[in-house]
PDB file of C-alpha atoms and ligand atoms in Angstrom:
ATOM      1  CA  UNK A  44      28.708  39.664 -58.107  1.00  0.00           C
ATOM      2  CA  UNK A  45      29.989  42.288 -55.777  1.00  0.00           C
ATOM      3  CA  UNK A  46      26.496  42.838 -54.513  1.00  0.00           C
ATOM      4  CA  UNK A  47      26.121  39.185 -53.553  1.00  0.00           C
ATOM      5  CA  UNK A  48      29.379  39.112 -51.649  1.00  0.00           C
ATOM      6  CA  UNK A  49      28.332  42.166 -49.725  1.00  0.00           C
ATOM      7  CA  UNK A  50      25.007  40.581 -48.905  1.00  0.00           C
ATOM      8  CA  UNK A  51      26.539  37.387 -47.663  1.00  0.00           C
ATOM      9  CA  UNK A  52      29.025  39.291 -45.608  1.00  0.00           C
ATOM     10  CA  UNK A  53      26.231  41.333 -44.105  1.00  0.00           C
ATOM     11  CA  UNK A  54      24.235  38.263 -43.288  1.00  0.00           C
ATOM     12  CA  UNK A  55      27.085  36.507 -41.552  1.00  0.00           C
ATOM     13  CA  UNK A  56      27.797  39.614 -39.526  1.00  0.00           C
ATOM     14  CA  UNK A  57      24.201  39.653 -38.433  1.00  0.00           C
ATOM     15  CA  UNK A  58      24.431  36.003 -37.502  1.00  0.00           C
ATOM     16  CA  UNK A  59      27.534  36.665 -35.493  1.00  0.00           C
ATOM     17  CA  UNK A  60      26.006  39.477 -33.512  1.00  0.00           C
ATOM     18  CA  UNK A  61      22.738  37.683 -32.847  1.00  0.00           C
ATOM     19  CA  UNK A  62      24.831  34.666 -31.942  1.00  0.00           C
ATOM     20  CA  UNK A  63      26.543  36.698 -29.266  1.00  0.00           C
ATOM     21  CA  UNK A  64      23.341  38.092 -27.907  1.00  0.00           C
ATOM     22  CA  UNK A  65      21.964  34.610 -27.632  1.00  0.00           C
ATOM     23  CA  UNK A  66      24.751  33.449 -25.386  1.00  0.00           C
ATOM     24  CA  UNK A  67      24.054  36.410 -23.129  1.00  0.00           C
ATOM     25  CA  UNK A  68      20.395  35.413 -22.927  1.00  0.00           C
ATOM     26  CA  UNK A  69      21.165  31.769 -22.482  1.00  0.00           C
ATOM     27  CA  UNK A  70      23.242  32.488 -19.445  1.00  0.00           C
ATOM     28  CA  UNK A  71      20.020  33.205 -17.632  1.00  0.00           C
ATOM     29  CA  UNK A  72      17.957  30.474 -19.210  1.00  0.00           C
ATOM     30  CA  UNK A  73      20.215  27.466 -19.338  1.00  0.00           C
ATOM     31  CA  UNK A  74      20.767  26.252 -15.847  1.00  0.00           C
ATOM     32  CA  UNK A  75      23.952  24.509 -15.017  1.00  0.00           C
ATOM     33  CA  UNK A  76      23.621  22.257 -12.043  1.00  0.00           C
ATOM     34  CA  UNK A  77      26.305  22.166  -9.445  1.00  0.00           C
ATOM     35  CA  UNK A  78      25.764  18.549  -8.547  1.00  0.00           C
ATOM     36  CA  UNK A  79      24.979  15.467 -10.562  1.00  0.00           C
ATOM     37  CA  UNK A  80      21.548  13.918 -10.288  1.00  0.00           C
ATOM     38  CA  UNK A  81      23.047  11.012  -8.366  1.00  0.00           C
ATOM     39  CA  UNK A  82      24.695  13.349  -5.877  1.00  0.00           C
ATOM     40  CA  UNK A  83      21.465  15.231  -5.311  1.00  0.00           C
ATOM     41  CA  UNK A  84      19.525  12.026  -4.794  1.00  0.00           C
ATOM     42  CA  UNK A  85      22.086  10.575  -2.407  1.00  0.00           C
ATOM     43  CA  UNK A  86      22.345  13.730  -0.362  1.00  0.00           C
ATOM     44  CA  UNK A  87      18.750  14.923  -0.398  1.00  0.00           C
ATOM     45  CA  UNK A  88      16.037  12.674  -1.708  1.00  0.00           C
ATOM     46  CA  UNK A  89      17.410   9.542  -0.059  1.00  0.00           C
ATOM     47  CA  UNK A  90      16.417  10.814   3.387  1.00  0.00           C
ATOM     48  CA  UNK A  91      12.728  10.696   2.603  1.00  0.00           C
ATOM     49  CA  UNK A  92      12.493   8.431  -0.398  1.00  0.00           C
ATOM     50  CA  UNK A  93      14.978   5.742   0.534  1.00  0.00           C
ATOM     51  CA  UNK A  94      18.166   4.224  -0.821  1.00  0.00           C
ATOM     52  CA  UNK A  95      16.239   2.245  -3.367  1.00  0.00           C
ATOM     53  CA  UNK A  96      13.416   4.676  -3.887  1.00  0.00           C
ATOM     54  CA  UNK A  97      11.284   2.473  -1.652  1.00  0.00           C
ATOM     55  CA  UNK A  98      10.018   5.385   0.461  1.00  0.00           C
ATOM     56  CA  UNK A  99      10.695   6.274   4.095  1.00  0.00           C
ATOM     57  CA  UNK A 100       7.714   5.760   6.360  1.00  0.00           C
ATOM     58  CA  UNK A 101       8.858   8.006   9.236  1.00  0.00           C
ATOM     59  CA  UNK A 102       9.407  10.878   6.831  1.00  0.00           C
ATOM     60  CA  UNK A 103       6.180  10.193   4.988  1.00  0.00           C
ATOM     61  CA  UNK A 104       8.169  10.063   1.794  1.00  0.00           C
ATOM     62  CA  UNK A 105       6.313   7.929  -0.716  1.00  0.00           C
ATOM     63  CA  UNK A 106       7.981   5.207  -2.762  1.00  0.00           C
ATOM     64  CA  UNK A 107       9.274   6.435  -6.085  1.00  0.00           C
ATOM     65  CA  UNK A 108      10.334   3.064  -7.424  1.00  0.00           C
ATOM     66  CA  UNK A 109       6.821   2.080  -8.432  1.00  0.00           C
ATOM     67  CA  UNK A 110       6.225   5.071 -10.655  1.00  0.00           C
ATOM     68  CA  UNK A 111       6.740   5.277 -14.368  1.00  0.00           C
ATOM     69  CA  UNK A 112       9.117   7.727 -15.988  1.00  0.00           C
ATOM     70  CA  UNK A 113       6.159   9.847 -17.059  1.00  0.00           C
ATOM     71  CA  UNK A 114       4.611   9.887 -13.588  1.00  0.00           C
ATOM     72  CA  UNK A 115       7.906  10.867 -12.036  1.00  0.00           C
ATOM     73  CA  UNK A 116       8.559  13.519 -14.611  1.00  0.00           C
ATOM     74  CA  UNK A 117       5.113  15.065 -14.116  1.00  0.00           C
ATOM     75  CA  UNK A 118       5.408  14.817 -10.342  1.00  0.00           C
ATOM     76  CA  UNK A 119       8.787  16.498 -10.265  1.00  0.00           C
ATOM     77  CA  UNK A 120       7.685  19.130 -12.743  1.00  0.00           C
ATOM     78  CA  UNK A 121       4.737  19.995 -10.537  1.00  0.00           C
ATOM     79  CA  UNK A 122       6.902  20.079  -7.466  1.00  0.00           C
ATOM     80  CA  UNK A 123       9.421  22.373  -9.083  1.00  0.00           C
ATOM     81  CA  UNK A 124       6.840  24.702 -10.529  1.00  0.00           C
ATOM     82  CA  UNK A 125       4.721  24.859  -7.437  1.00  0.00           C
ATOM     83  CA  UNK A 126       1.816  23.097  -9.060  1.00  0.00           C
ATOM     84  CA  UNK A 127       1.545  25.628 -11.842  1.00  0.00           C
ATOM     85  CA  UNK A 128       2.512  23.321 -14.684  1.00  0.00           C
ATOM     86  CA  UNK A 129      -1.127  22.376 -15.118  1.00  0.00           C
ATOM     87  CA  UNK A 130      -0.539  18.658 -14.798  1.00  0.00           C
ATOM     88  CA  UNK A 131      -2.172  18.325 -11.419  1.00  0.00           C
ATOM     89  CA  UNK A 132      -4.556  20.031  -9.040  1.00  0.00           C
ATOM     90  CA  UNK A 133      -1.814  22.233  -7.665  1.00  0.00           C
ATOM     91  CA  UNK A 134      -1.886  21.482  -3.954  1.00  0.00           C
ATOM     92  CA  UNK A 135      -1.064  17.824  -4.405  1.00  0.00           C
ATOM     93  CA  UNK A 136       2.606  18.205  -3.614  1.00  0.00           C
ATOM     94  CA  UNK A 137       2.571  20.897  -0.987  1.00  0.00           C
ATOM     95  CA  UNK A 138       5.034  19.117   1.276  1.00  0.00           C
ATOM     96  CA  UNK A 139       7.389  18.291  -1.511  1.00  0.00           C
ATOM     97  CA  UNK A 140       7.206  21.798  -2.927  1.00  0.00           C
ATOM     98  CA  UNK A 141       8.364  23.084   0.415  1.00  0.00           C
ATOM     99  CA  UNK A 142      11.160  20.517   0.417  1.00  0.00           C
ATOM    100  CA  UNK A 143      12.157  21.503  -3.097  1.00  0.00           C
ATOM    101  CA  UNK A 144      12.583  25.110  -1.981  1.00  0.00           C
ATOM    102  CA  UNK A 145      14.942  23.953   0.743  1.00  0.00           C
ATOM    103  CA  UNK A 146      16.799  21.752  -1.693  1.00  0.00           C
ATOM    104  CA  UNK A 147      17.216  24.696  -4.052  1.00  0.00           C
ATOM    105  CA  UNK A 148      18.468  26.913  -1.241  1.00  0.00           C
ATOM    106  CA  UNK A 149      21.196  24.368  -0.642  1.00  0.00           C
ATOM    107  CA  UNK A 150      22.218  24.678  -4.266  1.00  0.00           C
ATOM    108  CA  UNK A 151      21.022  21.165  -4.956  1.00  0.00           C
ATOM    109  CA  UNK A 152      18.754  21.852  -7.861  1.00  0.00           C
ATOM    110  CA  UNK A 153      18.487  19.221 -10.568  1.00  0.00           C
ATOM    111  CA  UNK A 154      17.089  18.581 -14.000  1.00  0.00           C
ATOM    112  CA  UNK A 155      13.561  17.200 -14.014  1.00  0.00           C
ATOM    113  CA  UNK A 156      14.031  14.702 -16.833  1.00  0.00           C
ATOM    114  CA  UNK A 157      17.415  13.588 -15.581  1.00  0.00           C
ATOM    115  CA  UNK A 158      16.022  12.913 -12.106  1.00  0.00           C
ATOM    116  CA  UNK A 159      13.038  10.954 -13.405  1.00  0.00           C
ATOM    117  CA  UNK A 160      15.397   8.939 -15.608  1.00  0.00           C
ATOM    118  CA  UNK A 161      17.808   8.373 -12.754  1.00  0.00           C
ATOM    119  CA  UNK A 162      15.090   6.999 -10.492  1.00  0.00           C
ATOM    120  CA  UNK A 163      13.784   4.698 -13.221  1.00  0.00           C
ATOM    121  CA  UNK A 164      17.262   3.452 -14.209  1.00  0.00           C
ATOM    122  CA  UNK A 165      18.536   3.001 -10.688  1.00  0.00           C
ATOM    123  CA  UNK A 166      15.561   1.597  -8.815  1.00  0.00           C
ATOM    124  CA  UNK A 167      13.449  -0.095 -11.403  1.00  0.00           C
ATOM    125  CA  UNK A 168      14.754  -3.235 -12.951  1.00  0.00           C
TER     126      UNK A 168
HETATM  127  C1  HEC B  65      12.197  16.016   3.877  1.00  0.00           C
HETATM  128  C2  HEC B  65      11.689  14.887   3.155  1.00  0.00           C
HETATM  129  C3  HEC B  65      11.784  14.825   1.647  1.00  0.00           C
HETATM  130  C4  HEC B  65      12.884  15.066   0.845  1.00  0.00           C
HETATM  131  C5  HEC B  65      14.268  15.491   1.276  1.00  0.00           C
HETATM  132  C6  HEC B  65      12.461  14.798  -0.504  1.00  0.00           C
HETATM  133  N1  HEC B  65      11.146  14.439  -0.527  1.00  0.00           N
HETATM  134 FE1  HEC B  65      10.017  14.034  -2.195  1.00  0.00          FE
HETATM  135  N2  HEC B  65       8.369  13.847  -1.030  1.00  0.00           N
HETATM  136  C7  HEC B  65       8.316  13.941   0.347  1.00  0.00           C
HETATM  137  C8  HEC B  65       6.947  13.791   0.802  1.00  0.00           C
HETATM  138  C9  HEC B  65       6.482  13.846   2.251  1.00  0.00           C
HETATM  139  C10 HEC B  65       6.160  13.593  -0.360  1.00  0.00           C
HETATM  140  C11 HEC B  65       4.629  13.355  -0.447  1.00  0.00           C
HETATM  141  C12 HEC B  65       3.841  14.633  -0.311  1.00  0.00           C
HETATM  142  C13 HEC B  65       3.985  15.553  -1.468  1.00  0.00           C
HETATM  143  O1  HEC B  65       4.024  15.103  -2.630  1.00  0.00           O
HETATM  144  O2  HEC B  65       4.068  16.766  -1.239  1.00  0.00           O
HETATM  145  C14 HEC B  65       7.081  13.640  -1.493  1.00  0.00           C
HETATM  146  C15 HEC B  65       6.705  13.477  -2.821  1.00  0.00           C
HETATM  147  C16 HEC B  65       7.575  13.389  -3.886  1.00  0.00           C
HETATM  148  C17 HEC B  65       7.187  13.079  -5.241  1.00  0.00           C
HETATM  149  C18 HEC B  65       5.783  12.801  -5.718  1.00  0.00           C
HETATM  150  C19 HEC B  65       5.486  11.353  -5.490  1.00  0.00           C
HETATM  151  C20 HEC B  65       4.075  10.983  -5.792  1.00  0.00           C
HETATM  152  O3  HEC B  65       3.702   9.840  -5.436  1.00  0.00           O
HETATM  153  O4  HEC B  65       3.329  11.766  -6.377  1.00  0.00           O
HETATM  154  C21 HEC B  65       8.315  13.058  -5.992  1.00  0.00           C
HETATM  155  C22 HEC B  65       8.418  12.761  -7.474  1.00  0.00           C
HETATM  156  C23 HEC B  65       9.413  13.383  -5.096  1.00  0.00           C
HETATM  157  N3  HEC B  65       8.926  13.563  -3.828  1.00  0.00           N
HETATM  158  C24 HEC B  65      10.731  13.479  -5.493  1.00  0.00           C
HETATM  159  C25 HEC B  65      11.764  13.890  -4.679  1.00  0.00           C
HETATM  160  C26 HEC B  65      13.106  14.133  -5.140  1.00  0.00           C
HETATM  161  C27 HEC B  65      13.566  13.948  -6.564  1.00  0.00           C
HETATM  162  C28 HEC B  65      13.823  14.543  -4.059  1.00  0.00           C
HETATM  163  C29 HEC B  65      15.262  14.979  -3.988  1.00  0.00           C
HETATM  164  C30 HEC B  65      15.660  16.047  -4.863  1.00  0.00           C
HETATM  165  C31 HEC B  65      12.929  14.550  -2.916  1.00  0.00           C
HETATM  166  N4  HEC B  65      11.685  14.152  -3.332  1.00  0.00           N
HETATM  167  C32 HEC B  65      13.292  14.894  -1.619  1.00  0.00           C
HETATM  168  C33 HEC B  65       9.400  14.136   1.174  1.00  0.00           C
HETATM  169  C34 HEC B  65      10.681  14.446   0.762  1.00  0.00           C
END
């Protein structure tokens, strides 16, 4: 009986310590975004993709309101990863990749899925 108690105690200690280490690691991995997806869209994306995701001709920003959630998600993923996600040829979003760098520098990074969802929910009815 005593042996079992000791074992359980040992195991929970281990869990506790690994639990702590995990939070340390997660600090680097889990990104917390300073702005909401809506704020990022309204302050950044809107300039080139329009208030309703209809696109802005002068800025050459294509319409985003005619794309499916999946298309948007893949597009944004590619843009954020510099075409290395393997979903497209890689150079397809050169302009937007450059824009994304600028957007990041301004602290206006965002979650890929959340942005795709936002565009679908807001502009596609
Ligand atoms: C300075 C102008 C500009 C800003 C700001 C901008 N974009 Fe773009 N975006 C473009 C242009 C130009 C393209 C088309 C060329 C390309 O994909 O590189 C594009 C392409 C895209 C595409 C791919 C569309 C497709 O048809 O494949 C997505 C998705 C996208 N932008 C999302 C966003 C989001 C989300 C934001 C805000 C965080 C944003 N863009 C901000 C100019 C801009």
